Structures are given as structure tokens and as C-alpha cells.
Short mmCIF file of C-alpha atoms in Angstrom, two decimals:
data_model
loop_
_atom_site.label_atom_id
_atom_site.label_comp_id
_atom_site.label_asym_id
_atom_site.label_seq_id
_atom_site.Cartn_x
_atom_site.Cartn_y
_atom_site.Cartn_z
CA MET Q 12 -36.78 -8.17 -7.09
CA SER Q 13 -40.01 -9.82 -5.96
CA ALA Q 14 -39.68 -7.82 -2.48
CA ALA Q 15 -39.54 -3.99 -2.64
CA PRO Q 16 -35.92 -3.35 0.19
CA TYR Q 17 -36.66 -2.71 2.94
CA TYR Q 18 -34.31 0.07 3.21
CA SER Q 19 -31.91 1.34 0.80
CA ASP Q 20 -29.11 4.10 -0.57
CA ASP Q 21 -25.88 4.48 -2.91
CA HIS Q 22 -23.96 1.40 -1.86
CA VAL Q 23 -26.70 -1.06 0.30
CA THR Q 24 -29.96 -2.56 -0.34
CA LEU Q 25 -30.97 -4.43 3.03
CA TYR Q 26 -34.10 -6.92 2.20
CA HIS Q 27 -36.10 -7.78 4.65
CA GLY Q 28 -37.28 -11.63 4.38
CA ASP Q 29 -36.47 -15.53 4.43
CA ALA Q 30 -33.02 -15.54 2.92
CA LEU Q 31 -33.98 -18.97 1.04
CA ASP Q 32 -36.35 -17.03 -0.73
CA VAL Q 33 -34.65 -13.50 -1.17
CA MET Q 34 -31.50 -15.16 -2.68
CA ASP Q 35 -33.90 -16.77 -4.97
CA ASP Q 36 -34.58 -13.90 -6.45
CA LEU Q 37 -30.71 -12.10 -6.58
CA GLY Q 38 -29.53 -12.48 -9.94
CA GLU Q 39 -26.98 -15.25 -11.73
CA SER Q 40 -23.66 -14.55 -11.12
CA SER Q 41 -24.30 -11.33 -9.38
CA VAL Q 42 -22.44 -10.80 -6.68
CA ASP Q 43 -19.08 -10.63 -6.30
CA THR Q 44 -17.98 -11.28 -2.02
CA LEU Q 45 -20.09 -13.80 -0.16
CA VAL Q 46 -19.56 -12.82 3.66
CA THR Q 47 -21.81 -13.52 6.29
CA ASP Q 48 -22.80 -15.10 9.93
CA PRO Q 49 -25.31 -17.70 9.41
CA PRO Q 50 -27.19 -19.42 12.39
CA TYR Q 51 -24.57 -22.33 13.32
CA PHE Q 52 -26.56 -24.26 15.56
CA LEU Q 53 -26.49 -28.00 16.19
CA PRO Q 54 -29.70 -29.79 16.47
CA ALA Q 55 -28.78 -32.06 19.44
CA ALA Q 56 -30.04 -30.28 22.70
CA HIS Q 57 -32.27 -33.64 24.36
CA TYR Q 58 -28.53 -34.71 25.10
CA SER Q 59 -28.40 -32.48 27.79
CA VAL Q 60 -30.69 -34.62 29.48
CA ARG Q 61 -30.51 -37.85 28.33
CA SER Q 62 -27.25 -38.79 29.64
CA GLY Q 63 -27.14 -42.28 28.09
CA SER Q 64 -29.03 -41.29 24.74
CA PHE Q 65 -26.05 -42.35 21.75
CA ARG Q 66 -24.78 -40.19 19.33
CA SER Q 67 -24.44 -40.35 15.08
CA LEU Q 68 -23.12 -37.83 12.73
CA SER Q 69 -26.47 -38.08 11.44
CA ASP Q 70 -28.05 -36.02 13.97
CA LEU Q 71 -26.47 -32.99 11.88
CA SER Q 72 -28.56 -34.07 9.13
CA MET Q 73 -30.36 -30.82 9.66
CA LEU Q 74 -28.22 -28.67 9.92
CA GLU Q 75 -27.37 -30.65 6.73
CA HIS Q 76 -29.47 -29.89 4.95
CA PHE Q 77 -30.19 -26.44 5.64
CA PHE Q 78 -27.16 -24.81 4.50
CA ARG Q 79 -26.90 -27.12 1.59
CA SER Q 80 -30.09 -25.31 0.62
CA THR Q 81 -28.01 -22.19 1.69
CA PHE Q 82 -25.08 -22.70 -0.20
CA THR Q 83 -26.72 -24.19 -3.31
CA LYS Q 84 -27.84 -20.69 -3.58
CA ALA Q 85 -25.37 -18.44 -2.70
CA ALA Q 86 -23.44 -20.59 -5.58
CA ARG Q 87 -25.80 -19.94 -7.94
CA VAL Q 88 -25.85 -16.23 -7.17
CA LEU Q 89 -21.55 -15.39 -7.27
CA ARG Q 90 -19.90 -14.74 -10.20
CA PRO Q 91 -17.31 -17.61 -11.66
CA THR Q 92 -15.11 -14.81 -9.84
CA GLY Q 93 -16.60 -15.08 -6.51
CA THR Q 94 -15.04 -16.00 -3.08
CA GLY Q 95 -16.90 -16.02 0.38
CA TYR Q 96 -16.44 -15.77 4.30
CA VAL Q 97 -18.65 -18.18 6.55
CA PHE Q 98 -18.52 -18.06 9.94
CA CYS Q 99 -18.66 -21.11 12.06
CA ASP Q 100 -17.08 -22.91 14.86
CA GLY Q 101 -15.40 -26.24 15.93
CA GLN Q 102 -18.65 -28.73 15.76
CA SER Q 103 -20.48 -26.65 13.24
CA TYR Q 104 -16.75 -26.59 10.46
CA PRO Q 105 -17.34 -30.84 9.25
CA ALA Q 106 -20.99 -29.74 8.53
CA PHE Q 107 -20.08 -26.67 6.36
CA TYR Q 108 -17.74 -28.54 5.00
CA ALA Q 109 -18.95 -31.80 3.94
CA VAL Q 110 -22.11 -29.86 2.32
CA GLY Q 111 -19.62 -26.91 0.98
CA TYR Q 112 -17.12 -29.95 -0.61
CA SER Q 113 -19.65 -30.70 -3.13
CA VAL Q 114 -20.94 -26.71 -4.25
CA PHE Q 115 -17.76 -24.55 -4.39
CA HIS Q 116 -14.48 -24.92 -5.75
CA ARG Q 117 -11.93 -24.96 -3.13
CA LEU Q 118 -12.44 -24.49 0.81
CA ARG Q 119 -9.99 -23.90 3.69
CA PRO Q 120 -10.29 -22.39 7.37
CA LEU Q 121 -9.21 -19.32 8.55
CA VAL Q 122 -8.78 -18.82 12.72
CA TRP Q 123 -10.31 -15.22 14.07
CA ASP Q 124 -8.74 -15.21 17.05
CA LYS Q 125 -10.67 -12.46 19.83
CA GLN Q 126 -7.90 -12.07 21.10
CA THR Q 127 -9.88 -12.42 24.74
CA SER Q 128 -11.85 -15.68 26.57
CA ILE Q 129 -15.02 -15.58 27.57
CA ASN Q 130 -16.17 -17.61 30.97
CA GLY Q 131 -16.07 -21.39 30.91
CA TYR Q 132 -14.20 -23.83 32.21
CA ASP Q 133 -11.13 -26.18 30.99
CA TRP Q 134 -10.00 -24.48 27.87
CA ARG Q 135 -12.20 -21.20 27.27
CA HIS Q 136 -13.62 -20.18 24.02
CA GLN Q 137 -11.50 -17.58 22.69
CA HIS Q 138 -11.57 -17.88 18.40
CA GLU Q 139 -14.34 -18.62 15.46
CA LEU Q 140 -13.48 -20.22 12.38
CA ILE Q 141 -14.34 -19.00 8.74
CA MET Q 142 -14.85 -21.22 6.39
CA TYR Q 143 -13.12 -19.79 3.40
CA VAL Q 144 -14.73 -20.84 -0.52
CA THR Q 145 -13.92 -19.57 -4.18
CA MET Q 146 -15.81 -20.22 -7.12
CA PRO Q 147 -13.61 -21.79 -10.27
CA GLU Q 148 -12.08 -18.60 -11.59
CA ALA Q 149 -11.52 -16.72 -8.72
CA PRO Q 150 -7.68 -14.97 -8.98
CA ARG Q 151 -5.90 -16.41 -6.74
CA THR Q 152 -3.62 -13.56 -4.06
CA PRO Q 153 -0.05 -13.66 -5.63
CA THR Q 154 1.03 -12.67 -1.67
CA GLY Q 155 -0.67 -14.85 0.95
CA ASP Q 156 -1.76 -13.68 4.64
CA GLY Q 157 -1.23 -16.06 7.65
CA ASP Q 158 -4.24 -18.10 7.92
CA VAL Q 159 -4.80 -16.37 11.67
CA LEU Q 160 -6.80 -13.41 12.12
CA ARG Q 161 -5.66 -11.44 15.25
CA GLU Q 162 -8.77 -9.25 16.02
CA ARG Q 163 -10.90 -8.03 19.14
CA ALA Q 164 -14.04 -9.58 19.36
CA VAL Q 165 -16.95 -7.42 20.14
CA ALA Q 166 -17.39 -6.28 23.92
CA ILE Q 167 -20.77 -7.78 24.66
CA ASN Q 168 -22.56 -4.74 26.45
CA ASP Q 169 -21.48 -2.75 22.96
CA ARG Q 170 -23.50 -5.39 20.78
CA GLU Q 171 -26.62 -5.12 19.51
CA HIS Q 172 -26.70 -8.61 18.19
CA LEU Q 173 -24.93 -11.50 20.41
CA ALA Q 174 -23.33 -12.72 17.03
CA GLN Q 175 -21.96 -9.61 15.83
CA LYS Q 176 -18.83 -9.16 14.03
CA PRO Q 177 -16.37 -6.72 14.48
CA VAL Q 178 -16.51 -4.31 11.71
CA ASN Q 179 -12.56 -3.96 11.21
CA LEU Q 180 -12.48 -7.99 10.65
CA LEU Q 181 -14.99 -7.78 7.79
CA VAL Q 182 -13.15 -4.75 6.25
CA ARG Q 183 -10.07 -6.79 5.99
CA LEU Q 184 -11.94 -10.04 4.18
CA ILE Q 185 -13.47 -7.67 1.66
CA ASP Q 186 -10.24 -5.36 1.25
CA LYS Q 187 -8.84 -9.00 0.77
CA THR Q 188 -11.01 -10.79 -2.49
CA SER Q 189 -13.48 -8.44 -3.47
CA PRO Q 190 -12.22 -5.44 -6.32
CA SER Q 191 -12.96 -2.50 -5.54
CA ASP Q 192 -16.25 -2.06 -7.85
CA GLY Q 193 -17.49 -5.96 -6.62
CA VAL Q 194 -21.32 -6.97 -4.32
CA VAL Q 195 -20.81 -8.51 -1.30
CA LEU Q 196 -23.65 -9.93 0.09
CA ASP Q 197 -25.05 -10.82 3.44
CA PRO Q 198 -28.42 -13.27 3.33
CA PHE Q 199 -27.84 -13.02 7.37
CA ALA Q 200 -27.40 -9.37 8.21
CA GLY Q 201 -28.36 -9.46 11.77
CA SER Q 202 -26.68 -6.33 13.32
CA GLY Q 203 -25.44 -5.48 9.52
CA SER Q 204 -21.78 -5.55 10.42
CA THR Q 205 -20.66 -6.46 7.07
CA LEU Q 206 -22.98 -3.93 5.40
CA VAL Q 207 -20.80 -1.19 7.32
CA ALA Q 208 -18.22 -3.03 6.57
CA ALA Q 209 -18.61 -3.16 2.76
CA ALA Q 210 -20.27 0.34 2.95
CA SER Q 211 -16.39 1.49 4.54
CA ALA Q 212 -14.75 -0.53 1.89
CA GLY Q 213 -16.28 0.88 -1.12
CA ARG Q 214 -18.34 -1.46 -2.25
CA LYS Q 215 -21.94 -2.25 -2.98
CA ALA Q 216 -23.84 -4.66 -0.73
CA ILE Q 217 -27.11 -7.19 -0.26
CA GLY Q 218 -28.51 -7.77 3.15
CA ILE Q 219 -30.84 -10.28 3.94
CA GLU Q 220 -32.35 -10.41 7.78
CA ARG Q 221 -35.45 -12.34 8.88
CA GLU Q 222 -36.24 -10.79 11.53
CA GLU Q 223 -37.53 -6.56 11.56
CA ARG Q 224 -36.25 -5.41 14.91
CA TYR Q 225 -32.43 -6.16 13.63
CA CYS Q 226 -33.50 -5.08 9.61
CA GLU Q 227 -33.81 -1.41 12.51
CA ILE Q 228 -31.34 -1.29 13.50
CA ILE Q 229 -29.17 -1.82 10.47
CA ALA Q 230 -31.58 1.35 8.84
CA ASN Q 231 -30.18 3.17 11.61
CA ARG Q 232 -26.44 2.28 11.58
CA LEU Q 233 -26.04 2.90 7.59
CA ALA Q 234 -28.54 6.34 7.78
CA GLN Q 235 -26.41 7.65 10.54
CA GLY Q 236 -22.91 6.60 8.05
CA VAL Q 237 -19.98 4.90 7.63
CA LEU Q 238 -16.08 5.38 8.04
CA ASP Q 239 -13.82 5.17 5.91
CA PHE Q 240 -12.12 1.88 6.71
CA SER Q 241 -9.26 1.91 4.09
CA ALA Q 242 -5.65 2.23 6.34
CA VAL Q 243 -7.19 -1.33 7.47
CA ALA Q 244 -6.77 -2.94 3.86
CA SER Q 245 -5.10 -6.31 4.42
#
């Protein structure tokens, strides 16, 4: 690596920097599992102030360009047997799928039922999607689980990051398809829940986070030690 780790222990190595730049420094076919929650924004804020604006799928081109680079770099570092879980929502999934289709071997959506809905009107938001991807030589699990995963979301007041995911859910994903001695990568580490989950599940983990304040939060979480979530394995 060209940059020194921001934090490192027996299980986790954390880098402070841009995900695309740091992934360039990771070894080819060096990661078993990608688990990440990228910033899946939609570049359409101007529609809210221009009621007569024409909308087109081409408006997603900015999102497509960024994630084509992200997925291509992630596929380079994943082993031929690798798998990945990319969190998104119903609006960003089409763009994710369109890009991922040409990069990964297989793709399918999983539904995370948060078991609680946020305030709003009409149909209140209660789920997120997870794009599950595999590389060409990824083994198939003989017995499968349902593609709806029920796990209560982290309470708003308990979050250290706006999009913080429950560690239990991430452990389930990692245990499902990552080898017991595998390496997990999260290039958008946020508050570090994926890294905590990977260490709790006995895997090695590499995290990348652009915001230093979140790197500090991650380092503090990891320095406090991790829990044994082995009983959560699916």
C-alpha cells in the first residue's frame, strides 16, 4: 500500500482516503467478500424546484459513471470465488444492476426488512435492497435461505452514522458466503459496522473511509473490542 493504515489490529486494517484510490493499491484477487453501503444518491434535486422538468433515465449517468468505476475496481480485488453485498434502495437498484451486470457473474436482489418504518406519507419506508453479486467461480451454498432478511434497524438515537447498519445483519451476510479464513472489504466504511461484524465473525477485514471523523469513530469502536456473533450465523 502507498498509504499507511489509519488503524490496524489482528483482524482489521482501516485506510483513510478515497475508495477508488485505495482500491487501486489493493492486490488483485485478494478479497473474498465485498460488503458495503455506498452513497447511493440520485442527482435529481433540481426537479424539486422545477415542477415542469422532463425526467429521463439518462439523468442517472453521473451515478452510473461513479459506480462503474467502483464495481470494476471491486471486481479486480475480489477472488474468482468471491461474493459481494451492496446496499441500495428501489430507486438506485436499476442503475446498480445495469452497471453490475457487465462486471459481475451473477446478480440478484435481497430484501432487508427493517421491521420498523420511518415517518412519512402513503407507503412508509421499511426496507432496503441488497444487491448480491458473485464472481465466476463462487461456490453455491447447497441449502439456501429466503431472500427476505428480517433484522431491526439501528435506532436513530443510537447511530454514529446516518446510514449505520446493524452488526447482526452484516454478520449473517458474511457468515453465509465468506470462507472462515476470508477477507472482507468495505470501501465505504462509515461508522465501521462491517469491520466490527467481520472481526466478530473471525474474518480479516479491510476498510476505507474518506471522512476522518468516521475513521476516528471506527478506530474507537474496534479498540473497545468486538463481540462474538457466531450464534447469528445463517
